[in-house]
Coordinates of C-alpha atoms and ligand atoms in Angstrom, one line a residue:
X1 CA 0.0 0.0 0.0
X2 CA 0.7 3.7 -0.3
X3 CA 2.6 5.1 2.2
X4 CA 0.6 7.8 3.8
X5 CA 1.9 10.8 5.1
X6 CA 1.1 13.9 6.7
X7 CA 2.7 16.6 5.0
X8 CA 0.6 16.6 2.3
X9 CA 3.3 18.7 -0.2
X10 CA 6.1 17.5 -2.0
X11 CA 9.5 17.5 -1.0
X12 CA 12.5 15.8 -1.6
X13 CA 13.2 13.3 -4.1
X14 CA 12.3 9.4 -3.1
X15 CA 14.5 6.8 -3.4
X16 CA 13.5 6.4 -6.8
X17 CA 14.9 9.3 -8.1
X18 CA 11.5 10.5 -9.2
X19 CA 10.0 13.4 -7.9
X20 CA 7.5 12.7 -4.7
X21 CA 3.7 13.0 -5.8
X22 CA 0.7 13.4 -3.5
X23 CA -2.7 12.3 -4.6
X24 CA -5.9 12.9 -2.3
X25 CA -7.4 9.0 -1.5
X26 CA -10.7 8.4 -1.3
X27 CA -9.9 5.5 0.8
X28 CA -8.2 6.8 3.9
X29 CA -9.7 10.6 3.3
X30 CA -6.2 12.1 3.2
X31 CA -3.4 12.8 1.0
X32 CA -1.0 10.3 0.9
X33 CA 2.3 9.8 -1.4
X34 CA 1.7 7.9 -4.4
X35 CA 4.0 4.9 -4.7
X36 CA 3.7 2.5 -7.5
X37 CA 3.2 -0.8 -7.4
X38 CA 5.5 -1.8 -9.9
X39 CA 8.5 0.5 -10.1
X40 CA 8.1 3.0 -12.8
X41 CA 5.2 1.3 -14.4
X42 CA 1.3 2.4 -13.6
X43 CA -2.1 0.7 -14.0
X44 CA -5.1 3.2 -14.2
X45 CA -8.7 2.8 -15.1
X46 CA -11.6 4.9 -15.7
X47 CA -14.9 4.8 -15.4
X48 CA -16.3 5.0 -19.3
X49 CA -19.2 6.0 -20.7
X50 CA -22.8 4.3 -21.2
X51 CA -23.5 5.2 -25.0
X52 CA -26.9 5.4 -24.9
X53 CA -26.4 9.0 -26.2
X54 CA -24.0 11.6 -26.3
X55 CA -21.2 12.5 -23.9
X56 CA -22.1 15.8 -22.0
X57 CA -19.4 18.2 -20.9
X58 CA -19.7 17.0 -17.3
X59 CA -18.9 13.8 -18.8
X60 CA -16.3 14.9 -20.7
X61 CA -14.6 16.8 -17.1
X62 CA -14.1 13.4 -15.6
X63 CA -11.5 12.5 -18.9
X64 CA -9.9 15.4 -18.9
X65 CA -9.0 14.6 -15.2
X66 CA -8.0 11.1 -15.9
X67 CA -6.0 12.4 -19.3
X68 CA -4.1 14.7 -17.0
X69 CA -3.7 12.6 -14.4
X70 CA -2.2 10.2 -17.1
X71 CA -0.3 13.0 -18.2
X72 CA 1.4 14.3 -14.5
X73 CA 2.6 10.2 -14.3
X74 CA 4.2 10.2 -17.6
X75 CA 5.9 13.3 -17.3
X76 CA 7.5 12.3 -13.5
X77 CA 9.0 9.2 -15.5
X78 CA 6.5 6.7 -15.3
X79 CA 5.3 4.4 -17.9
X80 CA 1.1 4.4 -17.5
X81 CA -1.7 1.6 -19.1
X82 CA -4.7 3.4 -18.5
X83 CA -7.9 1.7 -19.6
X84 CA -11.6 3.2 -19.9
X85 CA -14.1 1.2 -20.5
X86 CA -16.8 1.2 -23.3
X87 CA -20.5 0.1 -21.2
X88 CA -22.7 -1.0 -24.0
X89 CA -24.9 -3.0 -21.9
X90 CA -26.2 -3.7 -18.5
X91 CA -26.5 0.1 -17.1
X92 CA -29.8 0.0 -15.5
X93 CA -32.1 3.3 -15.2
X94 CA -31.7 3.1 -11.7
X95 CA -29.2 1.7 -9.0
X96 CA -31.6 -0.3 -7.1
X97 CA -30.6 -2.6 -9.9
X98 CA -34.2 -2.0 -11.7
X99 CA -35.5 -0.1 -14.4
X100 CA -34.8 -0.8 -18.2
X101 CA -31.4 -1.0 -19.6
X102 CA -30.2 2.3 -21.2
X103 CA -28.7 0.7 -24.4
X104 CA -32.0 -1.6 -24.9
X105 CA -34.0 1.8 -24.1
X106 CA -31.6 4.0 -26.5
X107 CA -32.3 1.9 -29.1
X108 CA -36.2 1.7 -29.0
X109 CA -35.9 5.4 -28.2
X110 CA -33.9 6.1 -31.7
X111 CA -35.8 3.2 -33.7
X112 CA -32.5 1.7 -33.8
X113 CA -30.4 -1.5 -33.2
X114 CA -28.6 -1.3 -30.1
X115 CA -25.6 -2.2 -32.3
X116 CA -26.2 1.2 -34.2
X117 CA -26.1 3.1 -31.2
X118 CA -23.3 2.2 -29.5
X119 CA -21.3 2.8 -33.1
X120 CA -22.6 6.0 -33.3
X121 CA -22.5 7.2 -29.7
X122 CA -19.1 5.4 -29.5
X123 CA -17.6 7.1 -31.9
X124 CA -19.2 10.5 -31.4
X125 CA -17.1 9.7 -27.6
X126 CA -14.2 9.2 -29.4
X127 CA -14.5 12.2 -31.9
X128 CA -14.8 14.2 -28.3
X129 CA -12.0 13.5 -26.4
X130 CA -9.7 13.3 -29.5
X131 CA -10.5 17.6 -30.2
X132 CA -9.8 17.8 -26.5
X133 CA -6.1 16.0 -26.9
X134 CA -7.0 13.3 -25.1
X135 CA -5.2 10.6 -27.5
X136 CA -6.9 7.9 -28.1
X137 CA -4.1 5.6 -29.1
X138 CA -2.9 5.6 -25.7
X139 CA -5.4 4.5 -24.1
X140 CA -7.3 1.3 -24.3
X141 CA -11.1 1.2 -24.4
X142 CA -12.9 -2.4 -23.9
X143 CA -16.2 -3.1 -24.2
X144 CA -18.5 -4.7 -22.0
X145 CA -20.3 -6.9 -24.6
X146 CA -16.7 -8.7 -25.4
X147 CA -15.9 -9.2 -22.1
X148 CA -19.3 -11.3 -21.2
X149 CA -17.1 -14.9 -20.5
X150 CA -14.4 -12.8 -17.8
X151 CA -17.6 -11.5 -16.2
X152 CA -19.5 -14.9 -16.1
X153 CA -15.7 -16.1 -14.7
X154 CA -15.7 -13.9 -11.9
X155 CA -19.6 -14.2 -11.2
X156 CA -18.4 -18.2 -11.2
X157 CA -15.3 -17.2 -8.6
X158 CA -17.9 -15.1 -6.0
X159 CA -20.5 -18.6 -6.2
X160 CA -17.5 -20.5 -5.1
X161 CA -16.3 -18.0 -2.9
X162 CA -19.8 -17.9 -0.9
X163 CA -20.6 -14.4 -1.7
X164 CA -23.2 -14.7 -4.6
X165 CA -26.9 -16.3 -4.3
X166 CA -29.5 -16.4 -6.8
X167 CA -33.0 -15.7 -6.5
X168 CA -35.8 -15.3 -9.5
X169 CA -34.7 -12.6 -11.4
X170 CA -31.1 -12.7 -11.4
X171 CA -28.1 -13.7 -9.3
X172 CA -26.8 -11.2 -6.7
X173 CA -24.0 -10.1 -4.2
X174 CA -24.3 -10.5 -0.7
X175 CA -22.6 -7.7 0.8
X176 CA -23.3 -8.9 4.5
X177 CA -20.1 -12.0 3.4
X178 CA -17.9 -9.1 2.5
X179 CA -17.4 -7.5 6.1
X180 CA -15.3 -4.5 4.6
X181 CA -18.1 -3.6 2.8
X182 CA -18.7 0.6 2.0
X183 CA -15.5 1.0 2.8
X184 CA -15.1 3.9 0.1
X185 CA -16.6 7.5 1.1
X186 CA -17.7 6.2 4.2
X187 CA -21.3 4.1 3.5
X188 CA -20.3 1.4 5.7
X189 CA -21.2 3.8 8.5
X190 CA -24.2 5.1 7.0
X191 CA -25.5 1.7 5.5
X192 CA -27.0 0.7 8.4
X193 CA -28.6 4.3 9.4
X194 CA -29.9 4.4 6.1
X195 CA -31.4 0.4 5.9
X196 CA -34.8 1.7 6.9
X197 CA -35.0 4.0 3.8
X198 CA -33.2 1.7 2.2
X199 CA -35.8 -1.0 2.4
X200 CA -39.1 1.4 1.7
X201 CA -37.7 2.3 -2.0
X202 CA -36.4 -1.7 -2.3
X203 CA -39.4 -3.6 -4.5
X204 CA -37.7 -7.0 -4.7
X205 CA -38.3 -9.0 -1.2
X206 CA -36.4 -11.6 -2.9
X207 CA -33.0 -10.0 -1.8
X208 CA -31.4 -11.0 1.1
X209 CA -30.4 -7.3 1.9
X210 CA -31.0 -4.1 0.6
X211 CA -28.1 -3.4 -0.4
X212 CA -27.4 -6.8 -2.4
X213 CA -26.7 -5.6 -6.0
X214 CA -26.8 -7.6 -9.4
X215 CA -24.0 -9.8 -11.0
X216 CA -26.6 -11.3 -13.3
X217 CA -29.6 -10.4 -14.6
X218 CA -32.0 -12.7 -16.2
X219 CA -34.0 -11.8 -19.7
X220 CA -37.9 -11.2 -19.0
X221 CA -39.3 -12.8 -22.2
X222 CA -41.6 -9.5 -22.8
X223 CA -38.2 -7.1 -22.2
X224 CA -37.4 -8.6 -25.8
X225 CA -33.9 -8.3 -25.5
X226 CA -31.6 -7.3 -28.4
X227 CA -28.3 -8.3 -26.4
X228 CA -28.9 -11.6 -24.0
X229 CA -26.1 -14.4 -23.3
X230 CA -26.5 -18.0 -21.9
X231 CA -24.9 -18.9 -18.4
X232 CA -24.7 -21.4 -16.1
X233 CA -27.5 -19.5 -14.3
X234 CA -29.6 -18.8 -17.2
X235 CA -30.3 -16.3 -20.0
X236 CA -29.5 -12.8 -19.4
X237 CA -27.0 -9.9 -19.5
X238 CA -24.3 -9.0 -16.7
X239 CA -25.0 -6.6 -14.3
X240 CA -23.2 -3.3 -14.2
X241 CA -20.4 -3.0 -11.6
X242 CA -18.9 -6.7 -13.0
X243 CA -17.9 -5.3 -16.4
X244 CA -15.5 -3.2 -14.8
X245 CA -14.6 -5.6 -11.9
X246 CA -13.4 -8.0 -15.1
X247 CA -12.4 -5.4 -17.3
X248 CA -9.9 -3.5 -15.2
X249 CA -8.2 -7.2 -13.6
X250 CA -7.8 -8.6 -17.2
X251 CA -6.0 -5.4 -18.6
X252 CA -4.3 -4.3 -15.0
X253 CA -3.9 -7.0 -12.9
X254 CA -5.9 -8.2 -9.7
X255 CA -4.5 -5.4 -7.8
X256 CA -3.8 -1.9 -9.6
X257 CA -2.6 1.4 -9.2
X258 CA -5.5 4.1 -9.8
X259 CA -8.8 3.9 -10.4
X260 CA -10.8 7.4 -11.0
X261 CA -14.7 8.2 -11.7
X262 CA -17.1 11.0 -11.0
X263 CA -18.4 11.2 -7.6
X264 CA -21.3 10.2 -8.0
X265 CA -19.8 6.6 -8.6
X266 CA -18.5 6.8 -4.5
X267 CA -21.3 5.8 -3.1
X268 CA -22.5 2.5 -5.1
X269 CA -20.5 1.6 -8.1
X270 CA -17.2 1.5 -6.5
X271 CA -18.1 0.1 -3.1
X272 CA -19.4 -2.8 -5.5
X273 CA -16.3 -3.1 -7.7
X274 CA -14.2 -3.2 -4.7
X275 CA -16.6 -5.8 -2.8
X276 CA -16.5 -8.4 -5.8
X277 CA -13.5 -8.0 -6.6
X278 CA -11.9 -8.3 -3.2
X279 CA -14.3 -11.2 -2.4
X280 CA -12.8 -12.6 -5.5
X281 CA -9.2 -12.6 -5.4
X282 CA -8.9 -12.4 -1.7
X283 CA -6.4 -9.0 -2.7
X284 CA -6.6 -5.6 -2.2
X285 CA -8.3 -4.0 -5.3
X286 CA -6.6 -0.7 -5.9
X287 CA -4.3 1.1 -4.3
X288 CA -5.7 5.0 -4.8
X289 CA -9.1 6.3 -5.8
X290 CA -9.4 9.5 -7.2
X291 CA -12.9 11.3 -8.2
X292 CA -13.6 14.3 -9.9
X293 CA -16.1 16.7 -8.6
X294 CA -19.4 17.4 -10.8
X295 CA -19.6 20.1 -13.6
X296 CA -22.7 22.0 -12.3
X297 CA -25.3 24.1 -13.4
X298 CA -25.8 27.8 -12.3
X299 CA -28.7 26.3 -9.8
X300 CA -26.1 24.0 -8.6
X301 CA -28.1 20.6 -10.4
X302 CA -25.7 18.3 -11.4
X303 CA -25.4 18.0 -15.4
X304 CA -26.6 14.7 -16.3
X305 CA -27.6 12.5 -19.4
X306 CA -30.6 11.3 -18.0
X307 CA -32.1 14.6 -17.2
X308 CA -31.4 15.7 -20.6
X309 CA -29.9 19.1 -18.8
X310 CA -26.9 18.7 -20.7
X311 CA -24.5 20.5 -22.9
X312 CA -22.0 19.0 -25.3
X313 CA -19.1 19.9 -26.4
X314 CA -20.4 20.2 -29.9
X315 CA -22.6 23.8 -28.8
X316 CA -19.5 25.0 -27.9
X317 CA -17.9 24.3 -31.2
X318 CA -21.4 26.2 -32.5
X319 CA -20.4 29.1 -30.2
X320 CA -17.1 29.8 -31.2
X321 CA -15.5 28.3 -28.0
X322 CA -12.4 26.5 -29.0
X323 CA -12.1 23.3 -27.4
X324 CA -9.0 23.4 -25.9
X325 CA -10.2 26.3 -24.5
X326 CA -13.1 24.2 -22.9
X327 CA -10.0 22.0 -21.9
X328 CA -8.6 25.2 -20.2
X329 CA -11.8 26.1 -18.4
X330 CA -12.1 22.7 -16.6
X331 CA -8.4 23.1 -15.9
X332 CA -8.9 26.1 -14.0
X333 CA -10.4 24.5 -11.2
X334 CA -9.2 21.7 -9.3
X335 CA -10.6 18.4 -9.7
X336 CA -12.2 17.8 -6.8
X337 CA -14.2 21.4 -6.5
X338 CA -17.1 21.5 -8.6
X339 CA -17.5 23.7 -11.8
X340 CA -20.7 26.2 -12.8
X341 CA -21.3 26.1 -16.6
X342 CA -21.8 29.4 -18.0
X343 CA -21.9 30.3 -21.9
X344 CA -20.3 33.5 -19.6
X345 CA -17.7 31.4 -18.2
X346 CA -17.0 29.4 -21.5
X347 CA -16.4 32.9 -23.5
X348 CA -13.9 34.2 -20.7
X349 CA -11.6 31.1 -21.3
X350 CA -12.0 31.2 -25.0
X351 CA -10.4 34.8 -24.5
X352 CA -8.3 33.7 -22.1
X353 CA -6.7 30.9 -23.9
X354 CA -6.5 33.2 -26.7
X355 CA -4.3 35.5 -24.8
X356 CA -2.5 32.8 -23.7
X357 CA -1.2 31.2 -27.1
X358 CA -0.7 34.9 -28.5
X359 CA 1.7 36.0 -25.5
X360 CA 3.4 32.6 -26.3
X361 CA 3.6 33.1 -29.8
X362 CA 4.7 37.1 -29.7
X363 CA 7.7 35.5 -27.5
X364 CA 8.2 33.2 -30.1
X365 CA 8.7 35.7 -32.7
X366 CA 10.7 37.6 -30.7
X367 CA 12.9 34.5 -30.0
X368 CA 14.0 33.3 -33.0
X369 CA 14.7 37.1 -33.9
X370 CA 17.5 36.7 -30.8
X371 CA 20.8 35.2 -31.9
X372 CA 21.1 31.2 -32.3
X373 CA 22.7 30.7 -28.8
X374 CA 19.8 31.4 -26.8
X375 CA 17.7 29.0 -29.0
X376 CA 18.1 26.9 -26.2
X377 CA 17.4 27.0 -22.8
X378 CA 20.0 26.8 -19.9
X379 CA 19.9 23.1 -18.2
X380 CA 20.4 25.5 -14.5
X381 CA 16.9 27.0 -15.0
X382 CA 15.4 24.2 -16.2
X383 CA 16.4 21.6 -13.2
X384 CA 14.8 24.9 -10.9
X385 CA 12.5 24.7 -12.7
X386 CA 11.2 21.5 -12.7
X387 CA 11.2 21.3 -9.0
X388 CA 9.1 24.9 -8.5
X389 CA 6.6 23.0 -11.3
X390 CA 6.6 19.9 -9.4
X391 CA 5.5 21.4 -6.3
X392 CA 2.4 22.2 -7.6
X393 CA 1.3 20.0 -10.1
X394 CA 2.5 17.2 -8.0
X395 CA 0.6 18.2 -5.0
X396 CA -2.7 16.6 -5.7
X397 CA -3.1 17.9 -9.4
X398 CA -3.1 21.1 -8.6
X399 CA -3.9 22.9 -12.5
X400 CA -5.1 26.0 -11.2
X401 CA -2.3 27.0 -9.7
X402 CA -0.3 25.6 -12.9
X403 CA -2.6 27.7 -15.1
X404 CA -1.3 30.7 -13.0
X405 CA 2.3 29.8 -12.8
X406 CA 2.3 29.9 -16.7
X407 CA 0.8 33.5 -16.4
X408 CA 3.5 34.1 -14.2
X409 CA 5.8 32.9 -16.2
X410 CA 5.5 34.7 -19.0
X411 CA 5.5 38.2 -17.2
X412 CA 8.5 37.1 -15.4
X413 CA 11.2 39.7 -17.5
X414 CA 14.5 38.0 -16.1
X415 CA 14.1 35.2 -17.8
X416 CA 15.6 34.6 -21.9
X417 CA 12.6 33.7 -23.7
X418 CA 13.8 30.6 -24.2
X419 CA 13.8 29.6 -21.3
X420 CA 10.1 30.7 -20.6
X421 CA 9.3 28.4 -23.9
X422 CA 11.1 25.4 -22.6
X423 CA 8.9 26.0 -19.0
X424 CA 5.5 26.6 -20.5
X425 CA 6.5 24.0 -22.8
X426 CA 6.8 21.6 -20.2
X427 CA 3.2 22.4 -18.5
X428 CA 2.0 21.7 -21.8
X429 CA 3.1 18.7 -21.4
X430 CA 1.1 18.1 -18.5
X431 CA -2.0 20.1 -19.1
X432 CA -2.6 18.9 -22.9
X433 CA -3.5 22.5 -23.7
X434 CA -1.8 22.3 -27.0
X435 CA -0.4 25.5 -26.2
X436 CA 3.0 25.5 -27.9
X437 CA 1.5 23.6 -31.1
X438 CA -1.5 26.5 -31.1
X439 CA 1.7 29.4 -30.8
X440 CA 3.5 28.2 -33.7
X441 CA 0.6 27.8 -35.9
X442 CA 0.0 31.9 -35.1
X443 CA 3.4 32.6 -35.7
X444 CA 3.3 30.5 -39.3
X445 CA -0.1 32.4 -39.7
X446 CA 1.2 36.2 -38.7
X447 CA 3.7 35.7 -41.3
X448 CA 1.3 35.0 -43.8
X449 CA -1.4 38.1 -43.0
X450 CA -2.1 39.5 -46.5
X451 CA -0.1 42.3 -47.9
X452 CA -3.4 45.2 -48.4
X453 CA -4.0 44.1 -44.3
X454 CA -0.6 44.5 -43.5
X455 CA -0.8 47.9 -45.2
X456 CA -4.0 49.1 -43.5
X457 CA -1.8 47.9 -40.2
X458 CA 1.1 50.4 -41.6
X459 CA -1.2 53.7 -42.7
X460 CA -3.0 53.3 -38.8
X461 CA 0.2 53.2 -37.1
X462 CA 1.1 56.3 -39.1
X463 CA -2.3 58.0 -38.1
X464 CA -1.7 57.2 -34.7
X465 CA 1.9 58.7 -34.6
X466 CA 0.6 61.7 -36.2
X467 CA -2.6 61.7 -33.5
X468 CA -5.1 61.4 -36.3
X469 CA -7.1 59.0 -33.8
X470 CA -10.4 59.0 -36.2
X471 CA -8.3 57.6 -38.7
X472 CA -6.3 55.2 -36.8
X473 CA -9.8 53.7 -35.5
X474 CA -11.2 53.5 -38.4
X475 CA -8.1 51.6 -39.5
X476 CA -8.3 49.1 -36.8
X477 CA -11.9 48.3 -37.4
X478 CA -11.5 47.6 -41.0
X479 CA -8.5 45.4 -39.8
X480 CA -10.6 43.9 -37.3
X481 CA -13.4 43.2 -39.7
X482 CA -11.5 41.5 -42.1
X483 CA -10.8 38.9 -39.5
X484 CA -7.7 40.0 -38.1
X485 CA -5.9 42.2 -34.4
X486 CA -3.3 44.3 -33.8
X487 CA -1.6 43.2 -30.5
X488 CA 0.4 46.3 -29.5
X489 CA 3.9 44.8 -28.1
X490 CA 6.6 46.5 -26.7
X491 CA 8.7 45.5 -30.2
X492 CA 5.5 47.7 -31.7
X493 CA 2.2 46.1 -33.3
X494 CA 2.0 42.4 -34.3
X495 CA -0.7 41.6 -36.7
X496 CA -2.3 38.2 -36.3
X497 CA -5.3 36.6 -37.4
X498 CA -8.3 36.9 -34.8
Ligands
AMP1 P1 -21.8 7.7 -17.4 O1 -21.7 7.6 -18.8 O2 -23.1 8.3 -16.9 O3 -21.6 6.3 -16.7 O4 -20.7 8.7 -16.8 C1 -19.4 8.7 -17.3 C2 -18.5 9.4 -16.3 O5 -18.9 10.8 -16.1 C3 -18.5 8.9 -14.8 O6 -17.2 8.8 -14.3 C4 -19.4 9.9 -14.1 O7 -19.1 9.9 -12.7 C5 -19.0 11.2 -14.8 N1 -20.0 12.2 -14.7 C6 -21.4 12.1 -14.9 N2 -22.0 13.3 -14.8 C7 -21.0 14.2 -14.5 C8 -21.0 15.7 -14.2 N3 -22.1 16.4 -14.3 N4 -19.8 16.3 -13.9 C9 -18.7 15.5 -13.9 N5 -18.6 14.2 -14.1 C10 -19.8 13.5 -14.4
ZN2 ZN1 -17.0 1.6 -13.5

């Protein structure tokens, strides 16, 4: 296990040689040191999406986390498998483990197969996270409807185990063998409080506690089931905590690294994974749980697919909001607060991130005017500087006050600009912003303004040194109109496309 200590910020460099990184635990409720389990080498999974329809941008926050996270281990040295998972099947409309499955729901809904639907909503996922550099080639993405014998294999384990019993509509857990159970976010303590309530919104008698959740559920001949398997229980479909159970133990091993999710998944989903799994193996599960905090809506109600309240990333595209800089909004709070979606706050990023590329880019013009020695940057600062970096980001993913070290950064005037390229360069790195891509393409795009705008530039800087302001405005606007600004700089204007 981790070892867990108090200081909560990083320090010194571990044995290792690696830099030390703190990660908040939803197991023990404090920050503790992250220590691999293999040395070097991490094993991550993510909860995926249900596509039964499109990803929202609450949806899409909870990658962006798990990218980044992917993105902090690779750049302290270590070598990362992270998996998210594909659920095409089994997701009832409620956690009571009743209610229609979404996919078999989807489909009727869309007049569809549910083959059709997970295509489409698969790849619209896909399409998603790739315009938000999350890459999809490193990360592997199984499905639940492929993995249907390692499920039925570890159903098979928990019946031999003693912890699974089935009654007439399916075959469940019992959580009263698994003593540790609620362990995560603290239900165990609240499970029995809450088994009165617990037991008034329960309908089926059948289970031996309330709390018992599905491994197996059983087709209902008038459900008319598109997707249904045989097992040695009986025709059905798994339930839908045991896809990942399976999922994350065939790619990662029986005992991982990190596993991450939305908080929502504390509560129920996890406690489930980590009961059959654990009852399973007989092992420890994971090692660190990490959730991300909800994307919100200006009454505070939780985005959600279900409650069709949702907005994806694709009316932002509409809008003019860049996705990175939707990237770059999420970024600026830290993964465990919870985010209000505005159009307002989505607009201040855009011009943020805006800002942001053009500061980089003007310093990249200026740079490669400099002489060829300072190309590059000085191996003094950047040893400094990965240390000052590291005691942020490393400290619990801390992007806000990354986001503001950049902007620090780049006022900072001691500093050769290339060494403030090779230190934004390397945040990049870690907050997939695509900043330093984004800065050259300006600078590749300034040099090719069109010669009559470039000349309208020229005849309003002349106006203006003359103080023939109605004609430098005018100037502007027509520059502006055309599609194009005039940053003023202290080497004089830069014209750049808008
Ligand atoms: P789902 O497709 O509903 O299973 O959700 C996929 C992931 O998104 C899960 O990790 C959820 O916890 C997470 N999630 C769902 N809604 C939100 C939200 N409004 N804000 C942040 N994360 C969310
Ligand atoms: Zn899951």
């Amino acid at each position: 296990m981790a070892v867990k200590t108090d200081r909560g910020e990083p320090s010194e460099k571990s044995p290792s040689g690696r830099l030390p990184i703190f990660f908040w635990s939803a197991l023990s409720e404090t920050k503790e040191e992250f220590v691999s389990i293999k040395d070097g080498e991490v094993g991550m999974y993510d909860c995926g999406p249900t596509v039964y329809n499109y990803v929202h941008i609450g949806n899409l926050r909870s990658y962006v986390f798990a990218d980044t996270l992917r993105r902090l281990l690779e750049w302290n040295g270590y070598r990362v498998k992270q998996v998210i998972n594909i659920t095409d099947v089994g997701h009832l409309t409620s956690d009571a483990d009743i209610g229609a499955d979404k996919l078999e729901e989807g489909a009727r809904r869309e007049n569809k197969s549910v083959k059709d639907i997970v295509a489409m909503y698969t790849q619209a996922f896909f399409d998603d996270i790739e315009s938000i550099n999350i890459p999809r080639e490193k990360i592997i993405f199984p499905k639940a409807t492929e993995h249907i014998n390692e499920q039925i294999a570890l159903i098979e384990k928990l019946f031999e185990n003693g912890h699974a019993y089935k009654i007439s509509d399916g075959v469940y857990f019992d959580i009263s063998t698994f003593l540790d159970y609620g362990r995560l976010g603290g239900v165990k303590q609240t499970l029995e409080k809450n088994a009165d309530t617990n037991s008034r919104i329960e309908v089926n008698p059948e289970k031996h506690h309330p709390s018992d959740f599905a491994l197996w559920k059983f087709s209902k001949p008038e459900d008319r089931r598109e997707q249904e398997w045989p097992s040695p229980w009986g025709v059905g479909f798994p339930g839908w905590h045991i896809e990942c159970s399976a999922m994350s133990m065939k790619y990662l091993g029986e005992t991982f690294d990190i596993h991450t999710g939305g908080i929502d998944h504390i509560p129920i989903h996890h406690n489930n994974e980590i009961a059959q799994s654990e009852a399973a193996t007989g092992k420890p599960f994971v090692h660190f749980w990490l959730h991300n905090a909800f994307v919100s809506l200006i009454s505070g109600e939780k985005m959600a697919k279900s409650s069709e309240n949702f907005i994806r990333l694709r009316e932002l595209i509409e809008r003019g909001i860049n996705p990175l800089a939707f990237r770059y909004w999420l970024l600026t709070a830290h993964y465990r607060s919870q985010i209000e979606f505005s159009f307002e706050a989505l607009e201040a990023a855009e011009n943020a991130y805006k800002k942001l590329v053009r500061s980089i880019a003007l310093i990249n013009l200026k740079n490669s005017e400099e002489s060829e020695s300072k190309e590059y940057s000085e191996r003094p600062f950047e040893d400094k500087f990965k240390a000052q970096f590291a005691k942020i980001i490393n400290n619990d993913l801390n992007t806000p006050e990354s986001i503001a070290f950049i902007w620090q950064i780049l006022k900072s005037s001691n500093e050769s600009g290339a060494n403030v390229l090779s230190g934004i360069a390397q945040i990049d790195e870690v907050l997939g912003l695509g900043l330093m891509a984004n800065a050259e393409l300006l600078v590749k795009n300034i040099a090719a303004v069109p010669e009559d705008i470039k000349k309208k530039a020229e005849k309003r800087e002349a106006a203006r040194k003359i103080n023939d302001w109605t004609t430098a405005d005018l100037l502007r606007k027509e520059v502006e109109n055309a599609g194009f600004i005039i940053e003023d700089s202290a080497e004089g204007p830069i014209l750049m496309p808008n």
